[in-house]
Amino acid sequence: MALQYGAYIAMAAIGLYAIFAGEMISILNYMLEPAVEPTLEDDFLKPRVYDAPSKILQFISIGVAPGLVMSGTSYMIARKFGSKQIGWLIIIGGLVLLIGMFYSYTMLDDIEKDYQIFTVTITPPLFMAVSIPIMIVGSLLFRIKKRPKKYF
């Protein structure tokens, strides 16, 4: 079965959501370990996390913002003729984002209080809330009856 362009775009959105979840989990995992003063005996010197908000905003602009645009684009492509396949792909993208942000949210309690700033604490719940409308938009494609394509 050949896939439509919207299906490929929705698959790319799923990948971008997964990348964003992985980036958030990795930076929060990095922030879990306390920074120590470097000594000469250390094999690996871990720098302190100074600029987590700018990294998180960079991750948003690299991962989830283009993913939202791609989910919207695949919905706009599929809404005229209806496609359950694209609807499922959009819903799966929302689930990937929801599960990744839920796991990130569980990591927030273990981070030192000095690192719990507004951007770090608001990002997982914010994108957990954003994932719900994504899944709703994907489910809207189930209501549209499939129509034959008219070329002229």
Coordinates of C-alpha atoms in Angstrom, one line a residue, residues 45-118:
L45 CA 35.5 17.3 34.4
K46 CA 31.8 18.0 34.5
P47 CA 31.1 21.7 34.0
R48 CA 28.2 23.2 35.9
V49 CA 24.9 23.6 34.2
Y50 CA 24.7 27.4 33.7
D51 CA 22.5 27.9 30.8
A52 CA 19.7 25.2 30.8
P53 CA 16.9 27.6 29.7
S54 CA 18.7 28.5 26.5
K55 CA 19.3 24.8 25.8
I56 CA 15.7 24.0 26.4
L57 CA 14.5 26.8 24.1
Q58 CA 16.9 25.5 21.5
F59 CA 15.5 22.0 21.9
I60 CA 12.0 23.4 21.5
S61 CA 12.9 25.1 18.3
I62 CA 14.7 22.1 16.9
G63 CA 12.3 19.4 17.9
V64 CA 8.8 20.1 19.0
A65 CA 8.0 23.3 17.0
P66 CA 8.7 21.7 13.6
G67 CA 6.9 18.6 14.8
L68 CA 3.8 20.7 15.5
V69 CA 4.0 22.3 12.1
M70 CA 4.4 18.9 10.4
S71 CA 1.4 17.5 12.3
G72 CA -0.7 20.4 11.3
T73 CA 0.5 20.1 7.7
S74 CA -0.4 16.4 7.5
Y75 CA -3.8 17.2 9.0
M76 CA -4.4 19.9 6.4
I77 CA -3.5 17.5 3.6
A78 CA -5.7 14.7 4.9
R79 CA -8.8 16.6 6.0
K80 CA -10.2 17.1 2.5
F81 CA -10.4 13.4 1.7
G82 CA -10.1 11.8 5.1
S83 CA -7.4 9.3 6.2
K84 CA -7.5 7.1 9.2
Q85 CA -3.9 6.2 8.7
I86 CA -2.7 9.8 9.0
G87 CA -5.1 10.2 11.9
W88 CA -3.4 7.3 13.7
L89 CA 0.0 8.7 12.9
I90 CA -0.9 12.1 14.4
I91 CA -2.3 10.4 17.5
I92 CA 0.9 8.3 17.9
G93 CA 2.9 11.5 17.7
G94 CA 0.9 13.0 20.5
L95 CA 1.3 9.9 22.6
V96 CA 5.1 9.9 22.0
L97 CA 5.2 13.5 23.2
L98 CA 2.9 12.8 26.2
I99 CA 4.9 9.8 27.4
G100 CA 8.3 11.5 27.0
M101 CA 7.2 14.7 28.8
F102 CA 5.6 12.6 31.6
Y103 CA 8.9 10.8 32.1
S104 CA 10.7 14.2 32.1
Y105 CA 8.2 15.5 34.6
T106 CA 9.0 12.6 37.0
M107 CA 12.7 13.6 36.9
L108 CA 12.0 17.2 38.1
D109 CA 11.7 16.4 41.8
D110 CA 15.3 14.9 41.9
I111 CA 16.9 18.0 40.5
E112 CA 18.7 20.4 42.9
K113 CA 16.6 23.4 43.9
D114 CA 19.2 25.8 42.4
Y115 CA 18.6 24.4 39.0
Q116 CA 14.8 24.3 39.2
I117 CA 14.1 27.5 37.4
F118 CA 10.9 28.5 35.5

